[in-house]
């Protein structure tokens, strides 16, 4: 029942991107710039908390977000998730019950 409710909340289409390896080149032999899209998936994006910090007398916003997606092999912490123009850095990945039904990407929004 809980998995059925999760599917109903997966109403955002996000892209998962991986960083470019230094040796990767395009068809002309030029190095690639920017991350490479791995996949597009449906997701539930859940803001967990917002925290304002004053570090070295500079205001910095730190927003922690949970992105829930269906289980998929190959997702790791080096990747980023993009929803529209918003980029999320994946801090760690949770596999609930190791059931291979869902991944929870614990992220920080890039400013």
Coordinates of C-alpha atoms in Angstrom, one line a residue:
X1 CA 0.0 0.0 0.0
X2 CA 2.8 2.4 0.9
X3 CA 4.5 1.9 -2.5
X4 CA 1.2 2.7 -4.3
X5 CA 0.9 6.0 -2.4
X6 CA 4.5 6.8 -3.3
X7 CA 3.8 6.3 -7.0
X8 CA 0.9 8.8 -6.8
X9 CA 3.3 11.5 -5.4
X10 CA 5.9 11.0 -8.2
X11 CA 4.7 13.9 -10.2
X12 CA 8.0 15.7 -11.1
X13 CA 10.1 14.8 -14.1
X14 CA 13.8 15.1 -13.2
X15 CA 17.0 14.4 -15.1
X16 CA 19.9 12.5 -13.6
X17 CA 23.4 13.7 -14.8
X18 CA 26.9 12.3 -14.3
X19 CA 30.1 14.3 -14.4
X20 CA 32.3 14.2 -17.5
X21 CA 35.5 12.1 -17.4
X22 CA 38.5 14.1 -18.4
X23 CA 39.2 11.7 -21.2
X24 CA 35.8 12.0 -22.8
X25 CA 35.6 13.9 -26.1
X26 CA 32.9 14.7 -28.6
X27 CA 32.8 13.7 -32.3
X28 CA 35.4 16.3 -33.1
X29 CA 37.8 15.3 -30.4
X30 CA 37.1 18.3 -28.2
X31 CA 36.7 17.7 -24.4
X32 CA 33.1 17.7 -23.3
X33 CA 31.8 20.5 -21.0
X34 CA 29.1 20.0 -18.5
X35 CA 27.4 16.9 -17.1
X36 CA 26.0 14.1 -19.3
X37 CA 22.4 13.1 -19.0
X38 CA 22.0 9.5 -17.7
X39 CA 18.2 9.3 -17.6
X40 CA 14.9 11.1 -17.0
X41 CA 12.7 9.7 -14.2
X42 CA 9.5 10.5 -12.3
X43 CA 10.2 11.7 -8.8
X44 CA 8.7 13.0 -5.6
X45 CA 10.7 16.0 -4.4
X46 CA 10.3 16.6 -0.6
X47 CA 12.0 19.6 1.1
X48 CA 13.1 18.4 4.5
X49 CA 14.4 21.6 6.1
X50 CA 15.8 25.0 5.4
X51 CA 18.6 26.4 7.4
X52 CA 20.3 29.8 7.2
X53 CA 23.9 29.9 8.2
X54 CA 26.3 32.8 8.8
X55 CA 29.7 31.5 7.8
X56 CA 32.6 34.0 7.8
X57 CA 30.0 36.8 8.0
X58 CA 28.4 35.6 4.8
X59 CA 24.8 34.5 4.6
X60 CA 24.5 31.0 3.0
X61 CA 21.3 29.0 2.5
X62 CA 21.5 25.3 3.0
X63 CA 18.4 23.4 1.9
X64 CA 18.2 19.6 2.3
X65 CA 15.8 17.8 0.0
X66 CA 14.8 14.1 -0.4
X67 CA 14.1 13.0 -3.9
X68 CA 12.3 9.7 -4.1
X69 CA 12.5 7.6 -7.4
X70 CA 11.8 4.1 -8.4
X71 CA 14.8 1.8 -8.0
X72 CA 17.4 2.1 -10.7
X73 CA 20.9 0.6 -11.0
X74 CA 23.8 2.9 -11.6
X75 CA 22.8 6.0 -9.6
X76 CA 25.7 7.1 -7.4
X77 CA 26.8 10.1 -5.3
X78 CA 28.9 11.7 -8.0
X79 CA 25.7 12.5 -10.0
X80 CA 23.4 15.5 -9.8
X81 CA 19.6 15.7 -10.2
X82 CA 18.0 18.6 -12.2
X83 CA 14.4 19.7 -12.0
X84 CA 13.9 22.5 -14.4
X85 CA 16.6 25.0 -13.6
X86 CA 17.2 23.7 -10.1
X87 CA 20.2 21.4 -9.5
X88 CA 20.5 19.1 -6.6
X89 CA 23.8 17.6 -5.4
X90 CA 23.3 14.0 -4.3
X91 CA 24.8 13.7 -0.8
X92 CA 23.9 10.1 -0.1
X93 CA 21.5 7.4 -1.3
X94 CA 19.1 5.3 0.8
X95 CA 17.7 1.9 -0.3
X96 CA 14.7 1.4 2.0
X97 CA 14.6 -2.2 3.2
X98 CA 17.0 -3.1 0.3
X99 CA 13.8 -4.2 -1.6
X100 CA 14.9 -2.7 -4.9
X101 CA 11.6 -0.8 -5.2
X102 CA 12.7 2.7 -4.3
X103 CA 15.7 5.0 -4.0
X104 CA 15.8 8.0 -1.7
X105 CA 18.3 10.6 -2.9
X106 CA 19.3 12.9 0.0
X107 CA 20.3 16.1 -1.7
X108 CA 21.4 19.7 -1.2
X109 CA 20.2 22.3 -3.6
X110 CA 22.9 24.1 -5.5
X111 CA 22.8 27.9 -5.3

